PDB file of C-alpha atoms and ligand atoms in Angstrom:
ATOM      1  CA  MET A 176     113.479 128.030  78.449  1.00  0.00           C
ATOM      2  CA  SER A 177     116.666 127.267  80.708  1.00  0.00           C
ATOM      3  CA  SER A 178     116.615 127.511  84.179  1.00  0.00           C
ATOM      4  CA  ALA A 179     119.099 126.218  87.203  1.00  0.00           C
ATOM      5  CA  THR A 180     116.441 125.376  89.032  1.00  0.00           C
ATOM      6  CA  PRO A 181     114.023 122.239  87.911  1.00  0.00           C
ATOM      7  CA  SER A 182     110.444 122.782  87.855  1.00  0.00           C
ATOM      8  CA  PRO A 183     108.149 120.381  89.774  1.00  0.00           C
ATOM      9  CA  ALA A 184     107.026 119.194  86.463  1.00  0.00           C
ATOM     10  CA  GLN A 185     110.646 117.922  85.595  1.00  0.00           C
ATOM     11  CA  PRO A 186     111.398 114.795  86.786  1.00  0.00           C
ATOM     12  CA  ILE A 187     114.498 113.830  89.676  1.00  0.00           C
ATOM     13  CA  LEU A 188     117.299 112.330  87.207  1.00  0.00           C
ATOM     14  CA  GLY A 189     117.084 108.857  87.017  1.00  0.00           C
ATOM     15  CA  THR A 190     113.093 108.893  88.599  1.00  0.00           C
ATOM     16  CA  GLN A 191     111.897 107.007  85.254  1.00  0.00           C
ATOM     17  CA  ARG A 192     113.301 103.981  86.831  1.00  0.00           C
ATOM     18  CA  LEU A 193     110.031 104.344  89.374  1.00  0.00           C
ATOM     19  CA  ILE A 194     107.486 103.919  86.645  1.00  0.00           C
ATOM     20  CA  GLY A 195     105.560 101.475  87.234  1.00  0.00           C
ATOM     21  CA  LYS A 196     106.996 100.302  90.931  1.00  0.00           C
ATOM     22  CA  LYS A 197     104.665  99.621  93.752  1.00  0.00           C
ATOM     23  CA  VAL A 198     105.410 101.579  96.928  1.00  0.00           C
ATOM     24  CA  PHE A 199     104.120 101.171 100.558  1.00  0.00           C
ATOM     25  CA  VAL A 200     104.536 104.181 102.590  1.00  0.00           C
ATOM     26  CA  THR A 201     103.894 103.936 106.505  1.00  0.00           C
ATOM     27  CA  GLY A 202     103.109 107.653 108.252  1.00  0.00           C
ATOM     28  CA  ALA A 203     101.606 108.670 104.787  1.00  0.00           C
ATOM     29  CA  SER A 204      98.961 110.832 106.449  1.00  0.00           C
ATOM     30  CA  SER A 205     101.478 113.673 107.537  1.00  0.00           C
ATOM     31  CA  GLY A 206     104.604 115.262 107.071  1.00  0.00           C
ATOM     32  CA  ILE A 207     107.236 113.132 105.275  1.00  0.00           C
ATOM     33  CA  GLY A 208     105.546 110.073 104.424  1.00  0.00           C
ATOM     34  CA  ARG A 209     102.636 112.166 103.104  1.00  0.00           C
ATOM     35  CA  SER A 210     105.403 114.375 100.610  1.00  0.00           C
ATOM     36  CA  THR A 211     107.077 111.048  99.720  1.00  0.00           C
ATOM     37  CA  ALA A 212     103.713 109.131  98.415  1.00  0.00           C
ATOM     38  CA  LEU A 213     102.980 112.375  96.215  1.00  0.00           C
ATOM     39  CA  ILE A 214     106.561 112.643  94.614  1.00  0.00           C
ATOM     40  CA  PHE A 215     106.266 109.320  93.970  1.00  0.00           C
ATOM     41  CA  ALA A 216     102.756 109.838  92.411  1.00  0.00           C
ATOM     42  CA  ARG A 217     104.337 112.187  90.414  1.00  0.00           C
ATOM     43  CA  CYS A 218     107.107 109.837  89.051  1.00  0.00           C
ATOM     44  CA  GLY A 219     104.798 107.114  87.944  1.00  0.00           C
ATOM     45  CA  ALA A 220     105.127 104.630  90.795  1.00  0.00           C
ATOM     46  CA  SER A 221     101.955 103.202  92.326  1.00  0.00           C
ATOM     47  CA  VAL A 222     101.321 103.897  95.969  1.00  0.00           C
ATOM     48  CA  VAL A 223      99.527 102.080  99.172  1.00  0.00           C
ATOM     49  CA  LEU A 224      99.215 105.074 101.829  1.00  0.00           C
ATOM     50  CA  ALA A 225      99.431 103.826 105.373  1.00  0.00           C
ATOM     51  CA  ALA A 226      98.633 105.122 109.030  1.00  0.00           C
ATOM     52  CA  ARG A 227      95.612 105.412 111.495  1.00  0.00           C
ATOM     53  CA  SER A 228      94.117 108.965 110.510  1.00  0.00           C
ATOM     54  CA  LYS A 229      91.359 107.762 107.730  1.00  0.00           C
ATOM     55  CA  ASP A 230      90.382 111.108 106.363  1.00  0.00           C
ATOM     56  CA  LYS A 231      94.009 112.333 106.063  1.00  0.00           C
ATOM     57  CA  LEU A 232      94.967 109.659 104.436  1.00  0.00           C
ATOM     58  CA  GLU A 233      91.915 109.599 101.999  1.00  0.00           C
ATOM     59  CA  ALA A 234      93.150 113.233 101.465  1.00  0.00           C
ATOM     60  CA  ALA A 235      96.629 112.503 100.551  1.00  0.00           C
ATOM     61  CA  ARG A 236      95.756 109.507  98.219  1.00  0.00           C
ATOM     62  CA  GLU A 237      92.901 111.803  96.269  1.00  0.00           C
ATOM     63  CA  ALA A 238      96.064 114.303  96.083  1.00  0.00           C
ATOM     64  CA  CYS A 239      98.383 111.368  94.689  1.00  0.00           C
ATOM     65  CA  VAL A 240      96.023 111.038  92.013  1.00  0.00           C
ATOM     66  CA  GLU A 241      96.180 114.570  90.952  1.00  0.00           C
ATOM     67  CA  ALA A 242      99.900 114.836  91.227  1.00  0.00           C
ATOM     68  CA  ASN A 243     100.159 111.634  89.061  1.00  0.00           C
ATOM     69  CA  LYS A 244      97.260 112.904  86.427  1.00  0.00           C
ATOM     70  CA  ALA A 245      99.367 116.479  85.992  1.00  0.00           C
ATOM     71  CA  GLN A 246     102.501 114.487  85.015  1.00  0.00           C
ATOM     72  CA  GLY A 247     100.346 112.767  82.123  1.00  0.00           C
ATOM     73  CA  SER A 248      99.326 109.995  84.136  1.00  0.00           C
ATOM     74  CA  PRO A 249     102.801 107.894  83.934  1.00  0.00           C
ATOM     75  CA  GLY A 250     102.777 104.538  84.774  1.00  0.00           C
ATOM     76  CA  GLU A 251      99.122 103.952  84.601  1.00  0.00           C
ATOM     77  CA  ALA A 252      99.546 104.158  88.553  1.00  0.00           C
ATOM     78  CA  GLN A 253      97.243 103.208  91.089  1.00  0.00           C
ATOM     79  CA  PHE A 254      96.420 104.887  94.560  1.00  0.00           C
ATOM     80  CA  ALA A 255      94.924 103.438  97.707  1.00  0.00           C
ATOM     81  CA  THR A 256      95.275 103.345 101.583  1.00  0.00           C
ATOM     82  CA  ALA A 257      95.528 101.065 104.136  1.00  0.00           C
ATOM     83  CA  GLU A 258      94.530 101.682 107.945  1.00  0.00           C
ATOM     84  CA  LEU A 259      97.661 100.852 110.061  1.00  0.00           C
ATOM     85  CA  ASP A 260      98.547 101.033 113.503  1.00  0.00           C
ATOM     86  CA  MET A 261     102.324 100.202 114.334  1.00  0.00           C
ATOM     87  CA  ARG A 262     101.597  99.787 117.919  1.00  0.00           C
ATOM     88  CA  SER A 263      99.302  96.791 117.278  1.00  0.00           C
ATOM     89  CA  ARG A 264     100.550  93.661 116.382  1.00  0.00           C
ATOM     90  CA  ASP A 265      97.316  92.544 114.593  1.00  0.00           C
ATOM     91  CA  SER A 266      97.244  95.024 113.101  1.00  0.00           C
ATOM     92  CA  ILE A 267     100.444  94.571 111.149  1.00  0.00           C
ATOM     93  CA  ASP A 268      99.475  90.788 110.788  1.00  0.00           C
ATOM     94  CA  GLY A 269      96.540  91.441 109.271  1.00  0.00           C
ATOM     95  CA  LEU A 270      97.840  94.251 106.758  1.00  0.00           C
ATOM     96  CA  ALA A 271      97.812  91.487 103.618  1.00  0.00           C
ATOM     97  CA  ASN A 272      94.129  91.507 104.233  1.00  0.00           C
ATOM     98  CA  ARG A 273      93.510  95.061 103.698  1.00  0.00           C
ATOM     99  CA  LEU A 274      95.567  95.400 100.743  1.00  0.00           C
ATOM    100  CA  PRO A 275      93.758  96.783  97.555  1.00  0.00           C
ATOM    101  CA  SER A 276      93.647  93.379  94.997  1.00  0.00           C
ATOM    102  CA  TRP A 277      96.164  95.320  92.628  1.00  0.00           C
ATOM    103  CA  ALA A 278      98.763  95.262  95.358  1.00  0.00           C
ATOM    104  CA  PRO A 279      99.007  91.877  97.113  1.00  0.00           C
ATOM    105  CA  LEU A 280     102.194  92.096  99.767  1.00  0.00           C
ATOM    106  CA  SER A 281     104.209  89.894  97.338  1.00  0.00           C
ATOM    107  CA  SER A 282     103.628  92.714  94.767  1.00  0.00           C
ATOM    108  CA  PHE A 283     105.682  95.658  96.566  1.00  0.00           C
ATOM    109  CA  ASP A 284     109.075  97.092  95.117  1.00  0.00           C
ATOM    110  CA  ILE A 285     109.597  99.625  98.115  1.00  0.00           C
ATOM    111  CA  LEU A 286     108.954  99.785 101.703  1.00  0.00           C
ATOM    112  CA  VAL A 287     109.143 103.255 102.692  1.00  0.00           C
ATOM    113  CA  SER A 288     109.408 102.979 106.534  1.00  0.00           C
ATOM    114  CA  ASN A 289     108.373 106.464 108.260  1.00  0.00           C
ATOM    115  CA  ALA A 290     105.824 106.161 110.800  1.00  0.00           C
ATOM    116  CA  GLY A 291     107.343 107.806 113.850  1.00  0.00           C
ATOM    117  CA  LEU A 292     106.764 109.993 116.854  1.00  0.00           C
ATOM    118  CA  VAL A 293     108.819 111.810 119.862  1.00  0.00           C
ATOM    119  CA  ARG A 294     106.815 112.850 123.377  1.00  0.00           C
ATOM    120  CA  GLY A 295     108.135 115.696 125.280  1.00  0.00           C
ATOM    121  CA  ARG A 296     111.479 116.861 126.457  1.00  0.00           C
ATOM    122  CA  GLU A 297     111.702 115.156 129.948  1.00  0.00           C
ATOM    123  CA  LYS A 298     114.577 113.856 131.445  1.00  0.00           C
ATOM    124  CA  VAL A 299     115.029 110.446 132.629  1.00  0.00           C
ATOM    125  CA  GLY A 300     113.296 110.061 135.852  1.00  0.00           C
ATOM    126  CA  GLU A 301     110.574 112.153 134.715  1.00  0.00           C
ATOM    127  CA  ILE A 302     109.075 110.714 131.594  1.00  0.00           C
ATOM    128  CA  ASP A 303     105.514 109.276 131.729  1.00  0.00           C
ATOM    129  CA  ALA A 304     105.760 105.811 131.323  1.00  0.00           C
ATOM    130  CA  ASP A 305     102.796 105.293 128.723  1.00  0.00           C
ATOM    131  CA  GLU A 306     104.547 108.016 126.583  1.00  0.00           C
ATOM    132  CA  ILE A 307     107.845 105.288 126.580  1.00  0.00           C
ATOM    133  CA  ASP A 308     105.629 102.713 125.552  1.00  0.00           C
ATOM    134  CA  GLU A 309     104.156 104.430 122.695  1.00  0.00           C
ATOM    135  CA  VAL A 310     107.437 105.769 121.394  1.00  0.00           C
ATOM    136  CA  LEU A 311     109.502 102.643 121.439  1.00  0.00           C
ATOM    137  CA  GLU A 312     106.288 100.438 120.125  1.00  0.00           C
ATOM    138  CA  THR A 313     105.554 102.858 117.427  1.00  0.00           C
ATOM    139  CA  ASN A 314     109.420 103.567 116.310  1.00  0.00           C
ATOM    140  CA  VAL A 315     111.142 100.112 117.154  1.00  0.00           C
ATOM    141  CA  ARG A 316     108.558  97.402 117.857  1.00  0.00           C
ATOM    142  CA  GLY A 317     106.076  98.286 114.860  1.00  0.00           C
ATOM    143  CA  CYS A 318     108.811  99.057 112.521  1.00  0.00           C
ATOM    144  CA  ILE A 319     110.421  95.826 113.275  1.00  0.00           C
ATOM    145  CA  HIS A 320     107.570  93.740 112.649  1.00  0.00           C
ATOM    146  CA  LEU A 321     106.338  95.388 109.397  1.00  0.00           C
ATOM    147  CA  THR A 322     109.719  95.377 108.027  1.00  0.00           C
ATOM    148  CA  GLN A 323     110.330  91.420 108.664  1.00  0.00           C
ATOM    149  CA  THR A 324     106.727  91.410 106.912  1.00  0.00           C
ATOM    150  CA  PHE A 325     107.980  92.814 103.860  1.00  0.00           C
ATOM    151  CA  VAL A 326     111.576  91.397 103.894  1.00  0.00           C
ATOM    152  CA  ARG A 327     110.081  87.681 103.737  1.00  0.00           C
ATOM    153  CA  GLU A 328     108.307  88.679 100.345  1.00  0.00           C
ATOM    154  CA  PHE A 329     111.527  90.706  99.238  1.00  0.00           C
ATOM    155  CA  ARG A 330     113.867  87.465 100.243  1.00  0.00           C
ATOM    156  CA  LYS A 331     111.305  85.212  98.225  1.00  0.00           C
ATOM    157  CA  LYS A 332     111.727  87.618  94.918  1.00  0.00           C
ATOM    158  CA  ASN A 333     115.183  88.468  95.638  1.00  0.00           C
ATOM    159  CA  SER A 334     114.210  92.156  94.797  1.00  0.00           C
ATOM    160  CA  GLY A 335     112.914  94.869  97.138  1.00  0.00           C
ATOM    161  CA  HIS A 336     114.347  98.100  98.909  1.00  0.00           C
ATOM    162  CA  VAL A 337     113.728  99.289 102.322  1.00  0.00           C
ATOM    163  CA  ILE A 338     113.889 103.147 103.123  1.00  0.00           C
ATOM    164  CA  CYS A 339     113.926 103.787 106.631  1.00  0.00           C
ATOM    165  CA  LEU A 340     113.406 107.017 108.298  1.00  0.00           C
ATOM    166  CA  GLY A 341     116.444 107.230 110.772  1.00  0.00           C
ATOM    167  CA  SER A 342     117.201 110.633 112.296  1.00  0.00           C
ATOM    168  CA  ILE A 343     120.365 112.710 113.620  1.00  0.00           C
ATOM    169  CA  ALA A 344     118.771 110.877 117.089  1.00  0.00           C
ATOM    170  CA  GLY A 345     119.952 107.755 115.836  1.00  0.00           C
ATOM    171  CA  LYS A 346     123.557 108.692 115.312  1.00  0.00           C
ATOM    172  CA  GLU A 347     123.903 111.746 118.443  1.00  0.00           C
ATOM    173  CA  ALA A 348     121.910 111.533 121.454  1.00  0.00           C
ATOM    174  CA  TYR A 349     120.838 114.753 123.578  1.00  0.00           C
ATOM    175  CA  PRO A 350     119.588 115.644 126.880  1.00  0.00           C
ATOM    176  CA  GLY A 351     115.835 115.539 126.579  1.00  0.00           C
ATOM    177  CA  GLY A 352     115.528 113.285 123.895  1.00  0.00           C
ATOM    178  CA  SER A 353     116.689 109.871 125.742  1.00  0.00           C
ATOM    179  CA  ILE A 354     113.519 107.517 124.674  1.00  0.00           C
ATOM    180  CA  TYR A 355     113.575 109.213 121.066  1.00  0.00           C
ATOM    181  CA  CYS A 356     117.199 108.812 120.826  1.00  0.00           C
ATOM    182  CA  ALA A 357     117.065 105.235 122.055  1.00  0.00           C
ATOM    183  CA  SER A 358     114.594 104.217 119.396  1.00  0.00           C
ATOM    184  CA  LYS A 359     116.386 105.883 116.512  1.00  0.00           C
ATOM    185  CA  PHE A 360     119.218 104.526 117.548  1.00  0.00           C
ATOM    186  CA  SER A 361     117.464 100.980 117.867  1.00  0.00           C
ATOM    187  CA  ILE A 362     116.402 101.106 114.448  1.00  0.00           C
ATOM    188  CA  GLN A 363     119.364 102.288 112.887  1.00  0.00           C
ATOM    189  CA  ALA A 364     120.936  98.979 114.458  1.00  0.00           C
ATOM    190  CA  PHE A 365     118.333  96.919 112.891  1.00  0.00           C
ATOM    191  CA  HIS A 366     118.715  98.284 109.786  1.00  0.00           C
ATOM    192  CA  SER A 367     122.478  98.094 109.960  1.00  0.00           C
ATOM    193  CA  SER A 368     122.102  94.333 110.664  1.00  0.00           C
ATOM    194  CA  LEU A 369     119.365  94.067 107.873  1.00  0.00           C
ATOM    195  CA  LEU A 370     122.158  95.556 105.213  1.00  0.00           C
ATOM    196  CA  LYS A 371     124.583  92.834 105.909  1.00  0.00           C
ATOM    197  CA  GLU A 372     121.786  90.046 106.087  1.00  0.00           C
ATOM    198  CA  LEU A 373     121.022  90.948 102.793  1.00  0.00           C
ATOM    199  CA  VAL A 374     124.252  91.055 101.187  1.00  0.00           C
ATOM    200  CA  ASP A 375     124.021  87.888  98.960  1.00  0.00           C
ATOM    201  CA  THR A 376     120.871  89.486  97.574  1.00  0.00           C
ATOM    202  CA  GLN A 377     119.551  91.884  95.232  1.00  0.00           C
ATOM    203  CA  CYS A 378     117.366  93.450  97.761  1.00  0.00           C
ATOM    204  CA  ARG A 379     118.400  97.139  99.183  1.00  0.00           C
ATOM    205  CA  VAL A 380     118.308  99.056 102.706  1.00  0.00           C
ATOM    206  CA  THR A 381     118.639 102.539 103.217  1.00  0.00           C
ATOM    207  CA  THR A 382     118.394 104.580 106.314  1.00  0.00           C
ATOM    208  CA  ILE A 383     117.787 108.244 106.233  1.00  0.00           C
ATOM    209  CA  ALA A 384     118.649 110.176 109.167  1.00  0.00           C
ATOM    210  CA  PRO A 385     116.982 113.864 108.690  1.00  0.00           C
ATOM    211  CA  GLY A 386     117.823 116.849 111.111  1.00  0.00           C
ATOM    212  CA  MET A 387     115.219 119.221 111.841  1.00  0.00           C
ATOM    213  CA  VAL A 388     112.373 118.862 109.065  1.00  0.00           C
ATOM    214  CA  ASN A 389     109.209 121.356 109.728  1.00  0.00           C
ATOM    215  CA  THR A 390     106.295 118.735 110.025  1.00  0.00           C
ATOM    216  CA  GLU A 391     103.659 117.831 112.482  1.00  0.00           C
ATOM    217  CA  PHE A 392     106.279 116.115 114.730  1.00  0.00           C
ATOM    218  CA  SER A 393     107.301 119.071 116.562  1.00  0.00           C
ATOM    219  CA  THR A 394     103.199 119.661 117.667  1.00  0.00           C
ATOM    220  CA  VAL A 395     103.118 116.256 118.538  1.00  0.00           C
ATOM    221  CA  ARG A 396     106.610 116.147 120.722  1.00  0.00           C
ATOM    222  CA  TYR A 397     104.713 119.568 122.620  1.00  0.00           C
ATOM    223  CA  ARG A 398     101.472 117.598 122.681  1.00  0.00           C
ATOM    224  CA  GLY A 399      99.661 119.768 120.866  1.00  0.00           C
ATOM    225  CA  ASP A 400     101.777 123.521 121.491  1.00  0.00           C
ATOM    226  CA  LYS A 401     101.998 124.721 118.205  1.00  0.00           C
ATOM    227  CA  ALA A 402     104.116 127.985 120.105  1.00  0.00           C
ATOM    228  CA  LYS A 403     105.962 125.658 121.727  1.00  0.00           C
ATOM    229  CA  ALA A 404     106.225 123.765 118.425  1.00  0.00           C
ATOM    230  CA  ASP A 405     107.279 126.837 115.859  1.00  0.00           C
ATOM    231  CA  ALA A 406     110.060 127.851 118.740  1.00  0.00           C
ATOM    232  CA  GLU A 407     112.033 125.050 117.599  1.00  0.00           C
ATOM    233  CA  TYR A 408     112.615 126.553 114.087  1.00  0.00           C
ATOM    234  CA  LYS A 409     112.799 130.221 115.343  1.00  0.00           C
ATOM    235  CA  GLY A 410     115.810 131.751 113.528  1.00  0.00           C
ATOM    236  CA  LEU A 411     116.693 129.154 110.900  1.00  0.00           C
ATOM    237  CA  GLN A 412     115.358 127.623 108.200  1.00  0.00           C
ATOM    238  CA  PRO A 413     114.542 124.041 108.740  1.00  0.00           C
ATOM    239  CA  LEU A 414     113.983 121.378 106.140  1.00  0.00           C
ATOM    240  CA  SER A 415     110.635 120.966 104.519  1.00  0.00           C
ATOM    241  CA  PRO A 416     109.283 117.636 103.849  1.00  0.00           C
ATOM    242  CA  ASP A 417     109.539 117.683 100.405  1.00  0.00           C
ATOM    243  CA  ASP A 418     113.320 118.038 100.933  1.00  0.00           C
ATOM    244  CA  ILE A 419     113.334 114.614 102.813  1.00  0.00           C
ATOM    245  CA  ALA A 420     110.891 112.732 100.102  1.00  0.00           C
ATOM    246  CA  GLU A 421     113.308 114.143  97.388  1.00  0.00           C
ATOM    247  CA  ASP A 422     116.145 112.319  98.992  1.00  0.00           C
ATOM    248  CA  ILE A 423     114.031 109.253  99.354  1.00  0.00           C
ATOM    249  CA  ILE A 424     113.204 109.429  95.830  1.00  0.00           C
ATOM    250  CA  PHE A 425     116.994 109.760  94.704  1.00  0.00           C
ATOM    251  CA  VAL A 426     118.032 106.702  96.570  1.00  0.00           C
ATOM    252  CA  ALA A 427     114.673 104.669  95.433  1.00  0.00           C
ATOM    253  CA  SER A 428     115.701 105.637  91.509  1.00  0.00           C
ATOM    254  CA  ARG A 429     119.476 104.507  91.288  1.00  0.00           C
ATOM    255  CA  PRO A 430     120.090 101.624  88.988  1.00  0.00           C
ATOM    256  CA  PRO A 431     119.159  98.260  90.863  1.00  0.00           C
ATOM    257  CA  HIS A 432     123.342  97.776  91.706  1.00  0.00           C
ATOM    258  CA  VAL A 433     123.672 100.938  93.653  1.00  0.00           C
ATOM    259  CA  GLN A 434     122.525 100.834  97.526  1.00  0.00           C
ATOM    260  CA  VAL A 435     122.934 104.033  99.304  1.00  0.00           C
ATOM    261  CA  ALA A 436     123.137 102.802 102.729  1.00  0.00           C
ATOM    262  CA  ASP A 437     123.143 105.643 104.985  1.00  0.00           C
ATOM    263  CA  VAL A 438     121.918 109.396 104.067  1.00  0.00           C
ATOM    264  CA  LEU A 439     122.519 112.073 106.676  1.00  0.00           C
ATOM    265  CA  VAL A 440     120.676 115.491 105.731  1.00  0.00           C
ATOM    266  CA  PHE A 441     120.607 118.497 107.863  1.00  0.00           C
ATOM    267  CA  PRO A 442     119.431 122.134 107.253  1.00  0.00           C
ATOM    268  CA  THR A 443     122.273 124.258 106.172  1.00  0.00           C
ATOM    269  CA  ASN A 444     122.385 126.172 109.612  1.00  0.00           C
ATOM    270  CA  GLN A 445     122.306 122.695 111.762  1.00  0.00           C
ATOM    271  CA  ALA A 446     125.444 120.371 111.985  1.00  0.00           C
ATOM    272  CA  SER A 447     124.338 118.209 114.871  1.00  0.00           C
ATOM    273  CA  PRO A 448     121.724 117.901 117.666  1.00  0.00           C
ATOM    274  CA  TYR A 449     123.714 120.577 119.443  1.00  0.00           C
ATOM    275  CA  HIS A 450     124.801 122.998 116.644  1.00  0.00           C
ATOM    276  CA  SER A 451     122.911 125.124 114.783  1.00  0.00           C
ATOM    277  CA  PHE A 452     122.989 128.831 113.901  1.00  0.00           C
ATOM    278  CA  ARG A 453     119.848 130.805 114.488  1.00  0.00           C
ATOM    279  CA  GLY A 454     120.962 134.313 113.178  1.00  0.00           C
ATOM    280  CA  ASN A 455     118.140 134.349 110.409  1.00  0.00           C
TER     281      ASN A 455
HETATM  282  N1  NAP B 238     110.602 116.182 111.505  1.00  0.00           N
HETATM  283  C1  NAP B 238     111.819 116.073 111.953  1.00  0.00           C
HETATM  284  O1  NAP B 238     112.515 116.820 112.680  1.00  0.00           O
HETATM  285  C2  NAP B 238     112.258 114.503 111.948  1.00  0.00           C
HETATM  286  C3  NAP B 238     113.637 114.382 111.840  1.00  0.00           C
HETATM  287  C4  NAP B 238     114.207 113.206 111.998  1.00  0.00           C
HETATM  288  C5  NAP B 238     113.209 112.006 111.913  1.00  0.00           C
HETATM  289  N2  NAP B 238     112.018 112.120 111.717  1.00  0.00           N
HETATM  290  C6  NAP B 238     111.321 110.983 111.545  1.00  0.00           C
HETATM  291  O2  NAP B 238     110.230 111.168 110.339  1.00  0.00           O
HETATM  292  C7  NAP B 238     109.645 110.388 110.530  1.00  0.00           C
HETATM  293  C8  NAP B 238     108.260 111.327 109.601  1.00  0.00           C
HETATM  294  O3  NAP B 238     107.815 112.127 110.666  1.00  0.00           O
HETATM  295  P1  NAP B 238     107.492 113.525 110.313  1.00  0.00           P
HETATM  296  O4  NAP B 238     108.482 114.512 110.449  1.00  0.00           O
HETATM  297  O5  NAP B 238     106.836 113.386 108.838  1.00  0.00           O
HETATM  298  O6  NAP B 238     106.212 113.582 111.693  1.00  0.00           O
HETATM  299  P2  NAP B 238     104.284 113.915 111.427  1.00  0.00           P
HETATM  300  O7  NAP B 238     104.361 114.407 110.108  1.00  0.00           O
HETATM  301  O8  NAP B 238     104.360 113.941 112.633  1.00  0.00           O
HETATM  302  O9  NAP B 238     104.176 112.234 110.610  1.00  0.00           O
HETATM  303  C9  NAP B 238     104.108 111.082 111.355  1.00  0.00           C
HETATM  304  C10 NAP B 238     103.211 110.157 110.826  1.00  0.00           C
HETATM  305  O10 NAP B 238     103.575 108.776 111.613  1.00  0.00           O
HETATM  306  C11 NAP B 238     102.191 108.363 111.706  1.00  0.00           C
HETATM  307  N3  NAP B 238     101.911 107.599 113.101  1.00  0.00           N
HETATM  308  C12 NAP B 238     102.349 107.818 114.215  1.00  0.00           C
HETATM  309  N4  NAP B 238     102.229 106.786 114.933  1.00  0.00           N
HETATM  310  C13 NAP B 238     101.488 106.077 114.550  1.00  0.00           C
HETATM  311  C14 NAP B 238     101.075 104.711 114.430  1.00  0.00           C
HETATM  312  N5  NAP B 238     100.811 104.121 115.955  1.00  0.00           N
HETATM  313  N6  NAP B 238     100.576 104.080 113.267  1.00  0.00           N
HETATM  314  C15 NAP B 238     100.935 104.217 112.140  1.00  0.00           C
HETATM  315  N7  NAP B 238     101.331 105.502 111.902  1.00  0.00           N
HETATM  316  C16 NAP B 238     101.818 106.449 112.993  1.00  0.00           C
HETATM  317  C17 NAP B 238     101.522 109.579 111.814  1.00  0.00           C
HETATM  318  O11 NAP B 238     100.160 109.122 111.266  1.00  0.00           O
HETATM  319  P3  NAP B 238      98.757 108.772 112.164  1.00  0.00           P
HETATM  320  O12 NAP B 238      98.989 109.989 113.459  1.00  0.00           O
HETATM  321  O13 NAP B 238      97.642 108.953 111.240  1.00  0.00           O
HETATM  322  O14 NAP B 238      98.835 107.439 112.459  1.00  0.00           O
HETATM  323  C18 NAP B 238     102.163 110.374 110.576  1.00  0.00           C
HETATM  324  O15 NAP B 238     101.808 109.920 109.241  1.00  0.00           O
HETATM  325  C19 NAP B 238     109.230 109.723 112.268  1.00  0.00           C
HETATM  326  O16 NAP B 238     110.015 108.522 111.856  1.00  0.00           O
HETATM  327  C20 NAP B 238     109.991 110.925 112.589  1.00  0.00           C
HETATM  328  O17 NAP B 238     110.766 109.941 113.569  1.00  0.00           O
HETATM  329  C21 NAP B 238     111.571 113.598 111.692  1.00  0.00           C
END
């Protein structure tokens, strides 16, 4: 049977390179992180799924087991959860003790540094001080501490891939997004430095910067107000978490000498934080 669109059972070009790899995904309880864990599972990689929400993580882990089985269990892959609070230094420093025996810190091939959030659309002067801390501690400080933990191991074995979720908000700032934009500019800069620091190694660094993706992200932004969250996407088709997960799988499955450094992905009807067409 020939078909222009590959069925979910057909691997993305080059994904056989992911068989047997070990992947650590933060923010795996929801959205982009959950989709990413599932597609890695389909490709035969083992995954440790990290976040705070235990029940959602366990459900995502079980979905990974099923997804891997549905493909004939490639890679004899294994799946585990690890509770992780990106705002807590203790939680990050103690991560090694919470990993399964089959996946010590030194064994990972890929870190998908995805956990993150935004709060509100308030302008400078009106922003809740606790929410400033929450966003910066999660998106910047936590990400940096965790990345260091993995990069130490990647350097020792001279291999490993850091894949970070940036954002269009890390390339173009917009009003009502100052703290989130500051966090994503910051993390874009951090990974740009890391890319250069690792140039004499076989380690790779990728930043993926999406535009609008329909996940829990906007509901978290509007503090649980689903109607406001849905209005963000009115009149255009946003990206799905699977769309970004597929980009992550693509960069992770390039040959070892290929480093996709920077990926900017929009829905077709978005061109910047300011430019979108909502005629649909
Ligand atoms: N959706 C978009 O439009 C969009 C666009 C550009 C970039 N991004 C970026 O994509 C990444 C994923 O977002 P998403 O859209 O998939 O949103 P999401 O569905 O809300 O998922 C966010 C994930 O981050 C985790 N997280 C939040 N705070 C955490 C903490 N303190 N410790 C550990 N985990 C934490 C959440 O898990 P727990 O709550 O269970 O801990 C959840 O799994 C974020 O970095 C976001 O900035 C999203």
